[in-house]
Short mmCIF file of C-alpha atoms in Angstrom, two decimals:
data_model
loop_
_atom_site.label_atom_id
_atom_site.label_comp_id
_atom_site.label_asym_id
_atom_site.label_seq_id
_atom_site.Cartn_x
_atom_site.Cartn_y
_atom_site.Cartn_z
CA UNK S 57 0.00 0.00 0.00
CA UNK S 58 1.25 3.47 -1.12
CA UNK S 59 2.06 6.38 1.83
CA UNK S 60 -1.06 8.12 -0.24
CA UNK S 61 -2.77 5.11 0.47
CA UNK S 62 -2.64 4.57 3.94
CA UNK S 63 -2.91 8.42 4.40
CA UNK S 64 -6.82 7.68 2.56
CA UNK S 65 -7.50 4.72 5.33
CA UNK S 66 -6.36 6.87 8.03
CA UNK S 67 -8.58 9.77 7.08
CA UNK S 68 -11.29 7.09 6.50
CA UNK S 69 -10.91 5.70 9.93
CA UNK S 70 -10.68 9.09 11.79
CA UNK S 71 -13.96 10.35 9.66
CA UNK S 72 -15.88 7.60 10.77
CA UNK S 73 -15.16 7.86 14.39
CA UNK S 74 -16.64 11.37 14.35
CA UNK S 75 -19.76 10.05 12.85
CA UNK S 76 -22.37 7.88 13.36
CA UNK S 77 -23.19 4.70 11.28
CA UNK S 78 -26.79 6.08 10.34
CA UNK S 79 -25.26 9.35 8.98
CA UNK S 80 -22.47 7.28 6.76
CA UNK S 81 -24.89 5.25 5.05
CA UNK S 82 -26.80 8.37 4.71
CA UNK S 83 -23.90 9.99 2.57
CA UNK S 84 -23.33 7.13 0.77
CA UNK S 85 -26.84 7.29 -0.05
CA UNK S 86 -26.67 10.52 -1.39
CA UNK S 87 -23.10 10.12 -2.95
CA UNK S 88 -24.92 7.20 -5.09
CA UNK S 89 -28.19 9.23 -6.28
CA UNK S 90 -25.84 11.98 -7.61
CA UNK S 91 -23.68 9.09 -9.49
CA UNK S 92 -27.19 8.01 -10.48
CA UNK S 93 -28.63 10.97 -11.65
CA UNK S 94 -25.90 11.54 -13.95
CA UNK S 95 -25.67 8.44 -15.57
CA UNK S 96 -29.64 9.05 -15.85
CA UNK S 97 -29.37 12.61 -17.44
CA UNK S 98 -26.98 10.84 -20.22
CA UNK S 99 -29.45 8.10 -20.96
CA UNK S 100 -32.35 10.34 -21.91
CA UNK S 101 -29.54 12.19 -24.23
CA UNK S 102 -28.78 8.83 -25.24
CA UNK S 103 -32.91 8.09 -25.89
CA UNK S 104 -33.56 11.04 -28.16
CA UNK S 105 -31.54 9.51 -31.09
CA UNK S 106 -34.50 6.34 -30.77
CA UNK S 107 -37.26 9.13 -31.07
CA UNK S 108 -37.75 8.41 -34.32
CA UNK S 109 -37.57 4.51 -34.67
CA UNK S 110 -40.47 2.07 -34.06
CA UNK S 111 -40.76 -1.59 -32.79
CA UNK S 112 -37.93 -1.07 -30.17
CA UNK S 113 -37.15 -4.27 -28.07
CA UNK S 114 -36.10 -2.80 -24.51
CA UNK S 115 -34.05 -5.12 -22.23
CA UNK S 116 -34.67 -3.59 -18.76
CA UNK S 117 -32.26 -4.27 -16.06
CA UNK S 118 -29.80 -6.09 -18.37
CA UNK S 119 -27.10 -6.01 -15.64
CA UNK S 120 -24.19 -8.24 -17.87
CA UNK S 121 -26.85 -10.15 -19.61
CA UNK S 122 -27.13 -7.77 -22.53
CA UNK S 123 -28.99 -9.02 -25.29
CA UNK S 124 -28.11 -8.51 -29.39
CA UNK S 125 -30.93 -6.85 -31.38
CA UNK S 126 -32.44 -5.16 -28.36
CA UNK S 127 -31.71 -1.86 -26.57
CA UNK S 128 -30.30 -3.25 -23.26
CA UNK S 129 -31.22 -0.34 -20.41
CA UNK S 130 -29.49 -0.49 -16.69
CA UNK S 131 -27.57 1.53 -14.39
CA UNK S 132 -24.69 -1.20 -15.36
CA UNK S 133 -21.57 -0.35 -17.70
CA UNK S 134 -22.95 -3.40 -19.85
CA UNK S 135 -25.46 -1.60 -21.10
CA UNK S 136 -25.97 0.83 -23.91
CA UNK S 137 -28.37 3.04 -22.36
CA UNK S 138 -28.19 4.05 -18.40
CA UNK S 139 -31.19 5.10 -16.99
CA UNK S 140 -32.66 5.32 -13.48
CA UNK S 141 -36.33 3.45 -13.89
CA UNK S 142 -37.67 4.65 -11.24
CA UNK S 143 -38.07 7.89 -13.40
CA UNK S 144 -40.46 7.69 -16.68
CA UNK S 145 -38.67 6.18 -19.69
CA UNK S 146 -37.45 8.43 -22.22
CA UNK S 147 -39.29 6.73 -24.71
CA UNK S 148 -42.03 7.85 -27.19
CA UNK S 149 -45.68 6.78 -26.83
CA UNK S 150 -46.50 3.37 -28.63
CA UNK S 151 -42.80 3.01 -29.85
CA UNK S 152 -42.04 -0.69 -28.30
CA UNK S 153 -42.80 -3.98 -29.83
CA UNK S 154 -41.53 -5.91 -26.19
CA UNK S 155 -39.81 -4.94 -22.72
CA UNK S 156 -38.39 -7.79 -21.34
CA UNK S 157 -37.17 -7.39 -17.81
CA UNK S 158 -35.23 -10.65 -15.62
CA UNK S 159 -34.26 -10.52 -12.06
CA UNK S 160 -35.20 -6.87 -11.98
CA UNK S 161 -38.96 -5.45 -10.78
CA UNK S 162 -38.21 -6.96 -7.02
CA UNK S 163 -35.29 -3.98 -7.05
CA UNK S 164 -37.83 -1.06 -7.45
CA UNK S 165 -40.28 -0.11 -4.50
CA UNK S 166 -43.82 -1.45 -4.32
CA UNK S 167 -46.00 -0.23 -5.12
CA UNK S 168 -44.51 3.54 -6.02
CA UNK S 169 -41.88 3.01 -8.48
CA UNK S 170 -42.60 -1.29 -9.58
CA UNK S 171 -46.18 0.19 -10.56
CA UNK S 172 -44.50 3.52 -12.22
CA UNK S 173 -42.61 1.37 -14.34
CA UNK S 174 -45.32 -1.05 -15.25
CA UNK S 175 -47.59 2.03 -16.63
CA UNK S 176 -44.64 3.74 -18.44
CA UNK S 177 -43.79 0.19 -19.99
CA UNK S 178 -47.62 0.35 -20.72
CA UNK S 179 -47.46 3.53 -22.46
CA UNK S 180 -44.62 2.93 -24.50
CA UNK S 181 -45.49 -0.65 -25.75
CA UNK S 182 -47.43 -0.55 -29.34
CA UNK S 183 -51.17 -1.77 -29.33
CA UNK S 184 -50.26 -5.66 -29.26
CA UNK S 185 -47.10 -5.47 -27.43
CA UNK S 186 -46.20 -7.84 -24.77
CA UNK S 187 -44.16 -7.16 -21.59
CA UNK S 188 -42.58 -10.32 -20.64
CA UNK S 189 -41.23 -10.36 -16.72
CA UNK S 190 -38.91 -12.66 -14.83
CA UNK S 191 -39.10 -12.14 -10.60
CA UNK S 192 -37.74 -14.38 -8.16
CA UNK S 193 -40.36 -17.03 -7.28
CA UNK S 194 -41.63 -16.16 -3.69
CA UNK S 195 -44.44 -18.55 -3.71
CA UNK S 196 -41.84 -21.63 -3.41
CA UNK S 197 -40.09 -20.85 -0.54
CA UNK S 198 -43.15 -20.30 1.65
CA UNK S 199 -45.16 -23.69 0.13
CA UNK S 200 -41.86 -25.51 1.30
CA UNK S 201 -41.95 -23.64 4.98
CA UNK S 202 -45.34 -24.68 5.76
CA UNK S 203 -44.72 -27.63 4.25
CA UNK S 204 -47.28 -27.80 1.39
CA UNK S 205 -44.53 -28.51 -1.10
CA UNK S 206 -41.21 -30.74 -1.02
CA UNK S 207 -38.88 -29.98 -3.88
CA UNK S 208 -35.63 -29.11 -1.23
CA UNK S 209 -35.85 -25.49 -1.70
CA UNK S 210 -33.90 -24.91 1.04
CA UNK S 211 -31.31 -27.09 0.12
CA UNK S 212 -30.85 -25.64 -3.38
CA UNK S 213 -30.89 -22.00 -1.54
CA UNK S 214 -28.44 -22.49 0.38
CA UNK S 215 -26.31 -23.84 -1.99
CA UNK S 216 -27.09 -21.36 -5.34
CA UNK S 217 -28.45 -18.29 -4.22
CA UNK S 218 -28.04 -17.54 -0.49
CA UNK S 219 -25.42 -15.73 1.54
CA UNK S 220 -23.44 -18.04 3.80
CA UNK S 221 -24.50 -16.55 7.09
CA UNK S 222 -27.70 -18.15 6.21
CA UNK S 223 -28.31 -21.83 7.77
CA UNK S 224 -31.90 -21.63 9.04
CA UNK S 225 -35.00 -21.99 6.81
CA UNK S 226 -36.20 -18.42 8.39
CA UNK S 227 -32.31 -16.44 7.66
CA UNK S 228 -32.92 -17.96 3.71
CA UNK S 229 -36.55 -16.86 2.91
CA UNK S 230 -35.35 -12.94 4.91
CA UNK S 231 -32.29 -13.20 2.37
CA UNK S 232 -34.93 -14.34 -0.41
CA UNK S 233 -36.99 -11.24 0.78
CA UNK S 234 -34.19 -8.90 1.18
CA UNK S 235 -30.92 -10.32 -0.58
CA UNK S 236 -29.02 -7.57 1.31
CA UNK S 237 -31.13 -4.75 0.84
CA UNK S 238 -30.84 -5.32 -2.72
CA UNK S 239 -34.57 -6.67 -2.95
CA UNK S 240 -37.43 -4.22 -2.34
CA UNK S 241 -40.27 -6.29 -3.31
CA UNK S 242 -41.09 -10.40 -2.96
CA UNK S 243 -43.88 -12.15 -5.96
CA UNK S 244 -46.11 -14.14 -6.39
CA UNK S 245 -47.91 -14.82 -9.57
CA UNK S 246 -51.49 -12.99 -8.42
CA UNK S 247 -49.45 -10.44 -7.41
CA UNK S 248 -47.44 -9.60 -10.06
CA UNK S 249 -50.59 -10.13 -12.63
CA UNK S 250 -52.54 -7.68 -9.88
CA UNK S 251 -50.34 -5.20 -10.96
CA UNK S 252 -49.98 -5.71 -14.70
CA UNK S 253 -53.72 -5.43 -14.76
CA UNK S 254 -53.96 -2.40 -13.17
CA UNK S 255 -51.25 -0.59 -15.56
CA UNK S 256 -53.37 -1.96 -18.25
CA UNK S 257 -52.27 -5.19 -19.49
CA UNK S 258 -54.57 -7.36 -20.15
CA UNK S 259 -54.18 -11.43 -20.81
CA UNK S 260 -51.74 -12.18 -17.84
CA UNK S 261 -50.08 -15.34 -18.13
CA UNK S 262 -47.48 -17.70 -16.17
CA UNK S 263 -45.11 -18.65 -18.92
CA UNK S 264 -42.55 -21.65 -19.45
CA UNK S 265 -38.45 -20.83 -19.19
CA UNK S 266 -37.86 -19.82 -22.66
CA UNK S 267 -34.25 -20.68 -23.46
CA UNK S 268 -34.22 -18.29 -26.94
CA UNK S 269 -35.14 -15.39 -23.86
CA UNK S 270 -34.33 -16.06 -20.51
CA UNK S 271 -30.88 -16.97 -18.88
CA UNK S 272 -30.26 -20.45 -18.41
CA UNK S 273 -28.65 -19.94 -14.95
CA UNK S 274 -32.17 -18.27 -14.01
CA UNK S 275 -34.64 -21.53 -15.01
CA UNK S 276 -34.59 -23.05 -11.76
CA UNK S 277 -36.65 -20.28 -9.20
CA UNK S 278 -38.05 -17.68 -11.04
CA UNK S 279 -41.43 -16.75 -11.85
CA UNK S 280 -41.61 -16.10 -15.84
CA UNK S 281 -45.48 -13.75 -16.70
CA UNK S 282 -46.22 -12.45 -20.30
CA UNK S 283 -48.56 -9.51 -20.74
CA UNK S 284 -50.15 -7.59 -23.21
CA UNK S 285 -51.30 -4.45 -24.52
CA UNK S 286 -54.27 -5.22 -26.79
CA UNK S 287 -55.50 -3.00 -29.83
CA UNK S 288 -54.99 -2.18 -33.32
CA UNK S 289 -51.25 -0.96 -34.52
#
């Protein structure tokens, strides 16, 4: 470690003793919405050279799993256009053909900014558009704790998706609900079809893994919904 270095720790480690965990969290906090709010700014720069096309195919959320064809939209360097979605999208009325979003609508609060997003998606999807959605499947976890199902979910938890701290049935379905703060919301299908109905989509249903769509390393534990917005193009 460089003198400059450990001169950073040390001012690091004399800053935080003057402070209190609430208010460092708090900075970070506000440190990350500025980050955030310029990458945002960018994106809708980014957006107005789409304001002419038609039949986009959004990828919301991309995170690395960017997609070829489609305009792949996160807060991630992976993708081509950053945006914060809890904002409206940037996007023209009527100017989509699909949003696909994976592993992505538990991060935004419920209802506020998972229902903001489902009526912007609404708005910008073309009259016989579908919005195809990929959440976490909550409904498992809690058939297996009360024991109305038996497919060793807790097992498989443990071993893919939880954090190691987590060896009781209770500590994986609070990291299922939480995953570190990361998670905002927890699905199940007659929730999530709830609140595509009330942005408007109509003919809700529970889909099969699609391996031409959805990640292969995301089959096993997540709820998969198509909707659409009927009407004449």
């Amino acid at each position: 470690m460089s003198r400059y270095e450990q001169y950073k720790v040390r001012v690091i480690q004399e800053s935080e003793k003057q402070t209190t965990y609430g208010l460092r969290v708090s900075l970070r906090h506000v440190m990350r919405e500025l980050k955030i709010l310029r990458k945002h700014r960018n994106g809708i720069r980014q957006a107005r050279y789409l304001s002419d096309q038609q039949h986009l195919k959004l990828n919301i959320g991309c995170g690395p799993k960017v997609k070829s064809g489609w305009i792949n939209v996160d807060l991630s360097p992976h993708a081509e256009i950053a945006l914060d979605l809890r904002e409206p999208l940037p996007f023209r009325d009527n100017s989509c053909s699909i949003i696909y979003s994976e592993h992505f609508l538990e991060h935004l609060e419920y209802p506020l900014h998972a229902k903001l997003f489902l009526v912007e998606s609404y708005r910008v999807l073309e009259p016989g558009g579908v919005i195809s959605i990929g959440v976490p499947d909550t409904e498992w976890p809690l058939a297996e704790y009360v024991g109305t199902r038996c497919e060793d979910y807790f097992n498989i938890a443990k071993d893919r998706w939880a954090a190691k701290w987590c060896q009781t049935q209770m500590e994986i379905i609070n990291y299922h609900f939480r995953q570190d703060g990361d998670h905002l919301f927890a699905y199940d299908f007659v929730t999530l079809a709830q609140a595509l109905s009330s942005a408007g989509f109509q003919g809700v249903i529970r889909r099969d893994f699609d391996p031409s769509l959805d990640s292969i390393d995301r089959k096993l534990g997540t709820l998969y919904v198509n909707a659409f917005k009927l009407g004449t193009r």
